[in-house]
Short mmCIF file of C-alpha atoms in Angstrom, two decimals:
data_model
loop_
_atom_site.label_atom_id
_atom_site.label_comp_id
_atom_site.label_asym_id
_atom_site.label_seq_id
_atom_site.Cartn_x
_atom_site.Cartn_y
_atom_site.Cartn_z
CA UNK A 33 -2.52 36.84 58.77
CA UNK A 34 -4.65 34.98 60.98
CA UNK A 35 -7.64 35.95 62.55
CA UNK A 36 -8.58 36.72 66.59
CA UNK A 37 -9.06 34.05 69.01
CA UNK A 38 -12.54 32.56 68.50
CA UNK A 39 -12.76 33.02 72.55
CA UNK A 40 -10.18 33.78 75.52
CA UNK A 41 -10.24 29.74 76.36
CA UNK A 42 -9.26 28.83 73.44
CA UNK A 43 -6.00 30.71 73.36
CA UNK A 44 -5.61 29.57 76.81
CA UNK A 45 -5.74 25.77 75.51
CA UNK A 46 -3.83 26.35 72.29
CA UNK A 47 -0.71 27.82 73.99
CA UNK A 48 -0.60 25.10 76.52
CA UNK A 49 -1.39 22.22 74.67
CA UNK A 50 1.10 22.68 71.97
CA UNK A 51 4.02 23.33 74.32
CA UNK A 52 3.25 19.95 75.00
CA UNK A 53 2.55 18.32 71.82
CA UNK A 54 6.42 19.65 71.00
CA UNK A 55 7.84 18.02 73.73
CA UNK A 56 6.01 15.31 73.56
CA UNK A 57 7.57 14.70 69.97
CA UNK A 58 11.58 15.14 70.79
CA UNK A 59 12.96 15.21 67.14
CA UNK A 60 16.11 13.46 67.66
CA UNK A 61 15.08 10.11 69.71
CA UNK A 62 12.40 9.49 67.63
CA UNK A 63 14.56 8.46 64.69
CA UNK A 64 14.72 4.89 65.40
CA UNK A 65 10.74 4.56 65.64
CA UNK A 66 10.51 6.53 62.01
CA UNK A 67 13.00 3.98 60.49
CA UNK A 68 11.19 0.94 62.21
CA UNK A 69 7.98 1.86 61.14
CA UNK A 70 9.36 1.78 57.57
CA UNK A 71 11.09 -0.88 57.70
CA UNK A 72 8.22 -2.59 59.40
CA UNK A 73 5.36 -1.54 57.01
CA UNK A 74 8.05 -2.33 53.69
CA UNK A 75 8.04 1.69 52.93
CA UNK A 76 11.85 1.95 51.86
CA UNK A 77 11.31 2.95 48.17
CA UNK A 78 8.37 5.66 49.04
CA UNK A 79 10.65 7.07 51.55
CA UNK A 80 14.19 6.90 50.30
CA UNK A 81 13.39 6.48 46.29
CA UNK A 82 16.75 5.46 44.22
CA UNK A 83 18.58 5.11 48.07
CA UNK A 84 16.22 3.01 49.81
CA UNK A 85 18.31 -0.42 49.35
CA UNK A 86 21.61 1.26 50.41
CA UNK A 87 19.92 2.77 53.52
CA UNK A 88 17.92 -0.30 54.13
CA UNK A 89 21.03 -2.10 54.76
CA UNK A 90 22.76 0.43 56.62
CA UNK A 91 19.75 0.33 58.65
CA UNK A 92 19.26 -3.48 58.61
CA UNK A 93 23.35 -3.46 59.95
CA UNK A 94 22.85 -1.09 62.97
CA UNK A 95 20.44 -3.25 64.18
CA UNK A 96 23.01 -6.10 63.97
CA UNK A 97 25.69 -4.27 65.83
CA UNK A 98 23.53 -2.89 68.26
CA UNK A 99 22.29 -6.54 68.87
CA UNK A 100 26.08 -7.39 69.38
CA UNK A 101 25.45 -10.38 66.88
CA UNK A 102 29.00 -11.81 65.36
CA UNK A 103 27.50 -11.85 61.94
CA UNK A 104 27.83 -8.07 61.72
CA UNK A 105 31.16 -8.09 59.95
CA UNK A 106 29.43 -10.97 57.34
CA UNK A 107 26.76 -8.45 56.74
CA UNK A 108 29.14 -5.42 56.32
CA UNK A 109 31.19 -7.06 53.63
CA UNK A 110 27.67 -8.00 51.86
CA UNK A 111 27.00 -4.23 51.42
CA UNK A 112 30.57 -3.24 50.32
CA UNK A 113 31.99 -0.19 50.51
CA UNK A 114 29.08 1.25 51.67
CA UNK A 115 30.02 0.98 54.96
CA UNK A 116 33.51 1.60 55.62
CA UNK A 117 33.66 -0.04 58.75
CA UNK A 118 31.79 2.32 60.56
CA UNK A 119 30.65 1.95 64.31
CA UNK A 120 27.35 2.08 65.54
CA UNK A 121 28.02 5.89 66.64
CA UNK A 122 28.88 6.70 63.24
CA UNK A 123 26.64 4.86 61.28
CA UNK A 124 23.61 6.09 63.49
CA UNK A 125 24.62 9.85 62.91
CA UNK A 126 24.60 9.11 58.78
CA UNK A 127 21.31 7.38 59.25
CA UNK A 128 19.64 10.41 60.91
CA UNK A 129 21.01 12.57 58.07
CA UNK A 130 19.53 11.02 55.80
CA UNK A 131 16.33 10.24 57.28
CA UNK A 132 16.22 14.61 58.01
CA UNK A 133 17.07 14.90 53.96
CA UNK A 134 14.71 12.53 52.80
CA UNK A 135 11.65 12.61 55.41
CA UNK A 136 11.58 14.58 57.94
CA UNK A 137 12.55 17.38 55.99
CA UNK A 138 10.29 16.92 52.83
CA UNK A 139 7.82 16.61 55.87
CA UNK A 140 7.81 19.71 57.36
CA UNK A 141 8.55 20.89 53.71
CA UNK A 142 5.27 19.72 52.75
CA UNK A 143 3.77 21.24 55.98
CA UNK A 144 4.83 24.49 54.95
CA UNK A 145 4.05 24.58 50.96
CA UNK A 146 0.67 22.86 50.92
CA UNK A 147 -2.29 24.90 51.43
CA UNK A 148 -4.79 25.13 54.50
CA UNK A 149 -8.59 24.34 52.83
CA UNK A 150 -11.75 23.87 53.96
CA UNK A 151 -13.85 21.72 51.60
CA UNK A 152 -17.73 22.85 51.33
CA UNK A 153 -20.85 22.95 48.69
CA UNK A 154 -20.89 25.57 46.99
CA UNK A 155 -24.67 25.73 46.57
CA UNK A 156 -25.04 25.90 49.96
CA UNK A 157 -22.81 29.03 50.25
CA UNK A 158 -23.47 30.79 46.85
CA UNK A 159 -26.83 28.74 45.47
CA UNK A 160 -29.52 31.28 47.60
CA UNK A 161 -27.48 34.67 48.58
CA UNK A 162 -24.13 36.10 48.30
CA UNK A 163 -22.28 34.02 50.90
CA UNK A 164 -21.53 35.08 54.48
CA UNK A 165 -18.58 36.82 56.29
CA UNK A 166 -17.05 34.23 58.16
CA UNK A 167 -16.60 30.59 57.99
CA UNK A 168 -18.46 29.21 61.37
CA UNK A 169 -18.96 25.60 63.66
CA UNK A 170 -22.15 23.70 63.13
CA UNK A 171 -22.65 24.75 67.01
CA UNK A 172 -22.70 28.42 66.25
CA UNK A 173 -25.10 27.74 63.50
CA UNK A 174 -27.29 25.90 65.83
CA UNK A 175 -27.76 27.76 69.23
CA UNK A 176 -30.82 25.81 70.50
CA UNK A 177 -32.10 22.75 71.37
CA UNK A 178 -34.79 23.61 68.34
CA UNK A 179 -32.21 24.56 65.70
CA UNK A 180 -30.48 21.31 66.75
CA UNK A 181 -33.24 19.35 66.19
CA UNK A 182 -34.33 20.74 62.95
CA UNK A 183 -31.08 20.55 60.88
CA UNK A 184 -30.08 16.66 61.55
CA UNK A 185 -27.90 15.62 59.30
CA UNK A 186 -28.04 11.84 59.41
CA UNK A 187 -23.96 12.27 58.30
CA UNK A 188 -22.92 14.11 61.17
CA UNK A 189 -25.38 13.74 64.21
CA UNK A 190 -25.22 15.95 66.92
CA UNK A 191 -24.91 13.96 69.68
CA UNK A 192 -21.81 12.46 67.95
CA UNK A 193 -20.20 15.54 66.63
CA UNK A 194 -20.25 16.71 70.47
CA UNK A 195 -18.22 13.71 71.52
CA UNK A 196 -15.88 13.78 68.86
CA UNK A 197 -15.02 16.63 69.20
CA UNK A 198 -14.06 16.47 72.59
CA UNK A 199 -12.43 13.18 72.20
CA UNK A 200 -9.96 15.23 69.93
CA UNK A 201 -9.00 17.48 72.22
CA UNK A 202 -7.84 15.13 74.54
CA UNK A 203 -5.15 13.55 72.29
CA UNK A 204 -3.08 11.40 73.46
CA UNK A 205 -2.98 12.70 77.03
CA UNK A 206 -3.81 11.00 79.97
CA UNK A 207 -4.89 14.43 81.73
CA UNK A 208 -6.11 15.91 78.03
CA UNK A 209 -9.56 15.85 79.73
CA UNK A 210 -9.05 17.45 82.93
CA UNK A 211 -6.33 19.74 80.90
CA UNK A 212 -9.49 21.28 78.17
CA UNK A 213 -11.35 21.74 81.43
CA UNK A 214 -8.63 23.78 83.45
CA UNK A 215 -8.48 25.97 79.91
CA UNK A 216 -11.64 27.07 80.84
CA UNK A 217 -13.20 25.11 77.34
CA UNK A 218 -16.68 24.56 77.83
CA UNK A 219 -17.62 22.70 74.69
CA UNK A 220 -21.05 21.27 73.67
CA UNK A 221 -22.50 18.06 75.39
CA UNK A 222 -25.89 16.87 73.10
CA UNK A 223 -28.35 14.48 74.29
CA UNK A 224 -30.34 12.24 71.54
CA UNK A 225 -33.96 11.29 72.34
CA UNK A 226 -35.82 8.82 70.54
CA UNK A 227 -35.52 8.15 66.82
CA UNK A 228 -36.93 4.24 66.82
CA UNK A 229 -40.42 4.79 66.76
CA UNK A 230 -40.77 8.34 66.95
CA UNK A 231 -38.14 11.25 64.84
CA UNK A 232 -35.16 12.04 67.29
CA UNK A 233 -34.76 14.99 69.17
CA UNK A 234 -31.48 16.90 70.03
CA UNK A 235 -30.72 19.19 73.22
CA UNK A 236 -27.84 20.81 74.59
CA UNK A 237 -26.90 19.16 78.70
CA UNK A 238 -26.83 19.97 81.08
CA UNK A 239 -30.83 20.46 81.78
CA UNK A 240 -31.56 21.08 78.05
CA UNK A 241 -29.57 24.44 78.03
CA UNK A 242 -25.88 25.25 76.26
CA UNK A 243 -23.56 26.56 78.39
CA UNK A 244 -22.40 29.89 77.31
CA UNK A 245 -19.47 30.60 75.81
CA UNK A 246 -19.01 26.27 74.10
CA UNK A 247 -19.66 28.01 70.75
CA UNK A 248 -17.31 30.12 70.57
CA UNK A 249 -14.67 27.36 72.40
CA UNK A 250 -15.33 25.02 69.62
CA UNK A 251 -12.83 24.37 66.92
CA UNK A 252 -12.83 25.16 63.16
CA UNK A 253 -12.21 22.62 61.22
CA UNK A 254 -9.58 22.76 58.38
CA UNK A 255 -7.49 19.98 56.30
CA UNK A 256 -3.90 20.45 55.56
CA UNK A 257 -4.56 19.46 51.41
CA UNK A 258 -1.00 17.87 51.62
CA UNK A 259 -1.64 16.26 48.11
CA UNK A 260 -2.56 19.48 46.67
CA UNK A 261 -5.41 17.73 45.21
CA UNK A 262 -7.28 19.98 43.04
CA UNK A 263 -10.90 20.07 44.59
CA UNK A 264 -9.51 20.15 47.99
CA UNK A 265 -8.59 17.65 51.20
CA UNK A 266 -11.52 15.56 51.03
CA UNK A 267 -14.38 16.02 48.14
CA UNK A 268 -16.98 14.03 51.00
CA UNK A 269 -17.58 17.69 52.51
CA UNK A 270 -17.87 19.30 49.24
CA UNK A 271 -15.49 19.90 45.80
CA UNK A 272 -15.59 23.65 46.66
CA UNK A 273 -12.79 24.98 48.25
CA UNK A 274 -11.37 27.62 50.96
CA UNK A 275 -7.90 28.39 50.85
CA UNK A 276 -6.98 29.91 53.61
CA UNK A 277 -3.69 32.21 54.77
CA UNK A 278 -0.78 30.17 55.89
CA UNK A 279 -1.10 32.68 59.37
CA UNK A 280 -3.53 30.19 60.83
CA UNK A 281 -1.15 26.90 60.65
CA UNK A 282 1.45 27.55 63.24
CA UNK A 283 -1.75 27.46 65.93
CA UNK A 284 -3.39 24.99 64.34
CA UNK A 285 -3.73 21.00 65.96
CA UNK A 286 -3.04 18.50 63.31
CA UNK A 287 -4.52 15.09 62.58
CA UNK A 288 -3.91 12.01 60.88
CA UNK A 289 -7.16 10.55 59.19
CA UNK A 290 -10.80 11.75 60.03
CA UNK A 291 -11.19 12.67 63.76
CA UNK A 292 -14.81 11.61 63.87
CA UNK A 293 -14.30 7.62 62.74
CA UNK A 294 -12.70 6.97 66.25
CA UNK A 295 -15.97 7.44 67.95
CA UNK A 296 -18.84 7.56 65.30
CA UNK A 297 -20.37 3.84 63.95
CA UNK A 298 -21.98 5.83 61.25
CA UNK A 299 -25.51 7.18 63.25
CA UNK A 300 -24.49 6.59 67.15
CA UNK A 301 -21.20 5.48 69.11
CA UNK A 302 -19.11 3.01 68.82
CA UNK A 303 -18.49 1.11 71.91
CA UNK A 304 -15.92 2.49 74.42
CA UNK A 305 -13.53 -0.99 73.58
CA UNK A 306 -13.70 0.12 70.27
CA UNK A 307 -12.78 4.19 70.03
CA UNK A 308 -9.77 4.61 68.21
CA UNK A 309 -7.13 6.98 70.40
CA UNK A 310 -6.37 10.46 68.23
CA UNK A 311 -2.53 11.42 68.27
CA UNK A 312 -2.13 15.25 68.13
CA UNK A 313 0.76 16.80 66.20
CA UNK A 314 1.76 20.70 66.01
CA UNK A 315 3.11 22.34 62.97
CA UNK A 316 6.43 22.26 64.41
CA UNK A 317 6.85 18.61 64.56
CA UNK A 318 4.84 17.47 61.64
CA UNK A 319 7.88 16.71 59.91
CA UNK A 320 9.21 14.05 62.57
CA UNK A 321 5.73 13.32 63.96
CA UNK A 322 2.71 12.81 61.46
CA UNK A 323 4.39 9.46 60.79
CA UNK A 324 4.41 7.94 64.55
CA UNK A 325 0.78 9.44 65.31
CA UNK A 326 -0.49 7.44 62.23
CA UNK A 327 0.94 4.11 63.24
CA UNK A 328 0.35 5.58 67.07
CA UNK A 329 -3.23 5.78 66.22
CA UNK A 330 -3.04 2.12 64.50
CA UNK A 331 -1.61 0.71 67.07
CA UNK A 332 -4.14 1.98 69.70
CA UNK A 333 -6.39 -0.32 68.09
CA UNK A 334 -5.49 -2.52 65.61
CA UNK A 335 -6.79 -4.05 63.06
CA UNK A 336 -6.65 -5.39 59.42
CA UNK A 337 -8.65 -2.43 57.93
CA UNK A 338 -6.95 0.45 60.01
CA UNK A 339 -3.68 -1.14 59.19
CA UNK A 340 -4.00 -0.29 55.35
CA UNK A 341 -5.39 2.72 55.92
CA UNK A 342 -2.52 3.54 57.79
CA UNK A 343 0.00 2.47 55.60
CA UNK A 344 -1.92 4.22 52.64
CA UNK A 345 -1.80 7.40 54.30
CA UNK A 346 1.50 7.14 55.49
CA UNK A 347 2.59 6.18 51.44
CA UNK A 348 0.58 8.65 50.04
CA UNK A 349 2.25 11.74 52.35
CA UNK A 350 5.93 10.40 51.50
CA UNK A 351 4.80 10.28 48.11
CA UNK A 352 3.18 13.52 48.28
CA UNK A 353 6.68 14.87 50.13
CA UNK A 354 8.93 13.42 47.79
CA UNK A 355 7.25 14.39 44.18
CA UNK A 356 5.17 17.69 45.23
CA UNK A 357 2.72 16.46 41.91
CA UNK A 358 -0.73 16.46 43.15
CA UNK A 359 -2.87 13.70 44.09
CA UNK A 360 -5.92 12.34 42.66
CA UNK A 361 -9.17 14.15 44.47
CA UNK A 362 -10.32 11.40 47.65
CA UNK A 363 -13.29 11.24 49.16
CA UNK A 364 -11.68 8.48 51.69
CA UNK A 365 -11.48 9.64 55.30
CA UNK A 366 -7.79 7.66 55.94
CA UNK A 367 -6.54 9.97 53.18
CA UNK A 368 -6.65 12.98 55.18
CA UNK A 369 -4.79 15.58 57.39
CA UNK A 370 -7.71 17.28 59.85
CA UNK A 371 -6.21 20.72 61.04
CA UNK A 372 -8.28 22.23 64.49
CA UNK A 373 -8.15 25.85 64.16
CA UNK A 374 -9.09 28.40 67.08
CA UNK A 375 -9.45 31.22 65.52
CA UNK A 376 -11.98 32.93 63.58
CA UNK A 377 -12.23 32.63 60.24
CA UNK A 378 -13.03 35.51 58.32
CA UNK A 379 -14.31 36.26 54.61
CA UNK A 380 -11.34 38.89 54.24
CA UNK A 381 -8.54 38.25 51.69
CA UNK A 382 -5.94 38.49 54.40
CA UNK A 383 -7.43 35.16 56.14
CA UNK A 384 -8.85 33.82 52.91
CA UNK A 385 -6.60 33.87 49.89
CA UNK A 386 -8.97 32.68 47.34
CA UNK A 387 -12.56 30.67 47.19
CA UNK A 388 -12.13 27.85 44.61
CA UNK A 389 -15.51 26.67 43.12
CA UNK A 390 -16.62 23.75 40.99
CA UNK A 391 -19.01 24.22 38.23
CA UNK A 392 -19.48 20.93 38.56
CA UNK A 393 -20.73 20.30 41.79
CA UNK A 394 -23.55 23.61 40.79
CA UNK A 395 -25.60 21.52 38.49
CA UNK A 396 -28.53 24.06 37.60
CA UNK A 397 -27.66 26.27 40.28
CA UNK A 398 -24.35 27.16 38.52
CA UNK A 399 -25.66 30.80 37.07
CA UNK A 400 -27.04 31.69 40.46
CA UNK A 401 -23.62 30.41 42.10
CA UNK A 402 -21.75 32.61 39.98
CA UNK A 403 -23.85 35.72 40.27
CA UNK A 404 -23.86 35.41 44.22
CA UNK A 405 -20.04 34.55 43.99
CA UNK A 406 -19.31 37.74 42.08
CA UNK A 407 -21.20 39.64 44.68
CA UNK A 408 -19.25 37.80 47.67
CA UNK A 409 -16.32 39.05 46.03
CA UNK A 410 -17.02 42.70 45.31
CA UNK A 411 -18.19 42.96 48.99
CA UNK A 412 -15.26 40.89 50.79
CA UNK A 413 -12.31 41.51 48.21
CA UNK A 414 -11.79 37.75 48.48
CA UNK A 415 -10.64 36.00 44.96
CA UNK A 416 -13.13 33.62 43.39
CA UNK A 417 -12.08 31.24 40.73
CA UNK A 418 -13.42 28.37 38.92
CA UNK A 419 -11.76 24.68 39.06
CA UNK A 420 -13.68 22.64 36.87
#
């Protein structure tokens, strides 16, 4: 079951915006773009298996009727009885049935099976005290320009996070700005000062102050762990793992890749020319969709690198769809499935279903881990297990 509304804005957003991430995704037309990009980025056998040459030509042959070219008959003998002398009508309708058995449906499949995580250290949770009672943003952890300013992390700067952030909830919308603002969002602008010759400071704008409520309108952020890997999504935030109750995916905004690399160069931002454009999915299209916002996202601005990290991520989910066995851990930010959540979080076993450590990750901290990890669990009733 998932939890309350982290604030009345966000609910506000949430319903809106993925009315019109549905529609924006019509199942049906968007057949032909799924089969081009796999045709186009060579992806037959990852998403057909042991059918992928038969439907390849099928697929190859539509295109030659539909092109009216006379070689169409030529082609149709080549494949045999395959065929049967279907028209385009007919041979469109088999191609969609097959791409709902073999992708769109392991899709959404996958969408539904694989758990909701949230990666994290689990020193930093368990190494000191007994954990907390409910998973919160970096901006409710910070209130003030002060607390800002005294937990940089060189990883995740402020003044980046902020824009990132934002940038994500715009999607692919023209009016996604104007549309978080008439939600009533007011999320967290940060201002950097200095840094070159002197350490960098961090306030909230405008004039130095946070505007209340941009807490609380912030998003949690969560990974669908589509590969079921075993230390979670992505082991670069931590091989520690939240599971959390499948309740808090249907609201959820889903992500192909890190949503930070579009903006971030690593410490600052990356020229305006350069920001990568973020393609939001819901859960009810991620079958038909997650494809077309990964190669949406590539081709918003191409290039050799974002290309194969496209195509790897695209592989690795039909893989992932197709097989169910899980993945190697990754650490890579292309290898990943960002879910936004808007709704609090809470250490109780109805929004948490277990806490998944790794002894590993502990070091010499692993006897105090497990001490304040027992305790965690008595108080919440939340499992705790070990996975390494």
């Amino acid at each position: 079951m998932s939890g309350e509304w982290r604030s009345a804005a966000a609910q506000t957003f949430v319903g809106g915006r993925i009315t019109q991430v549905d529609s924006y995704w019509p199942a049906n037309t968007l057949a032909a773009d799924v089969f081009q990009l796999i045709d186009d980025w060579d992806l037959w056998s990852e998403a057909f298996g042991g059918k992928a040459k038969k439907i390849k030509d099928r697929w190859r042959t539509m295109l030659v009727l539909r092109n009216g070219v006379k070689s169409a008959g030529g082609l149709v003998r080549k494949v045999g009885g395959v065929l049967g002398g279907k028209s385009e009508a007919g041979l469109g309708t088999d191609l969609l049935q097959e791409l709902k058995a073999n992708v769109v449906t392991p899709l959404q499949n996958l969408a539904n099976q694989a758990p909701l995580t949230i990666n994290f250290g689990a020193t930093g949770w368990f190494g000191t005290g007994p954990g907390f009672d409910e998973y919160i943003t970096m901006w409710d952890r910070h209130a003030t320009d002060a607390a800002l300013t005294a937990n940089q992390d060189p990883k995740n700067p402020a003044h980046v996070r902020a824009k990132a952030d934002r940038h994500a909830l715009y999607g692919q919308f023209a009016d996604g700005k104007t549309q978080v603002g008439a939600a009533g969002l007011v999320l967290p602008h940060v201002k950097k000062q200095g840094g070159t010759t002197a350490p960098a400071t961090m306030h909230y704008s405008p004039n130095h102050v946070r505007a209340p409520g941009a807490a609380a309108d912030s998003q949690v952020f969560a990974a669908l762990n589509y590969g079921r890997r075993l230390h979670g999504a992505n082991t670069e935030y931590g091989k520690s793992v939240f599971e959390l109750d499948d309740g808090f995916k249907k609201d959820a905004i889903y992500f192909a890749m890190d949503t930070f690399t579009p903006v971030s160069n690593g410490s600052g931002f990356k020229a305006k020319a350069d920001r990568g454009k973020l393609y939001q999915v819901s859960f009810n299209t991620f079958g038909g969709a997650i494809l077309l916002a990964t190669r949406s996202q590539y081709l918003a601005n191409p290039s050799a690198t974002h290309l194969a990290n496209a195509k790897a991520l695209v592989a690795d989910l039909l893989a992932s769809a197709r097989n169910g066995n899980p993945r190697p851990d990754s650490a890579e930010n292309h290898l990943l499935i960002e879910a936004h959540i808007f709704r609090r979080v809470r250490m109780v076993p109805a929004q948490v279903r277990a806490v998944h450590i790794s002894r590993g990750e502990c070091g010499a901290h692993l006897n105090a881990v497990q001490a304040n990890a027992a305790q965690f669990s008595r108080r919440t009733g939340v499992q705790v297990d070990y996975i390494d």
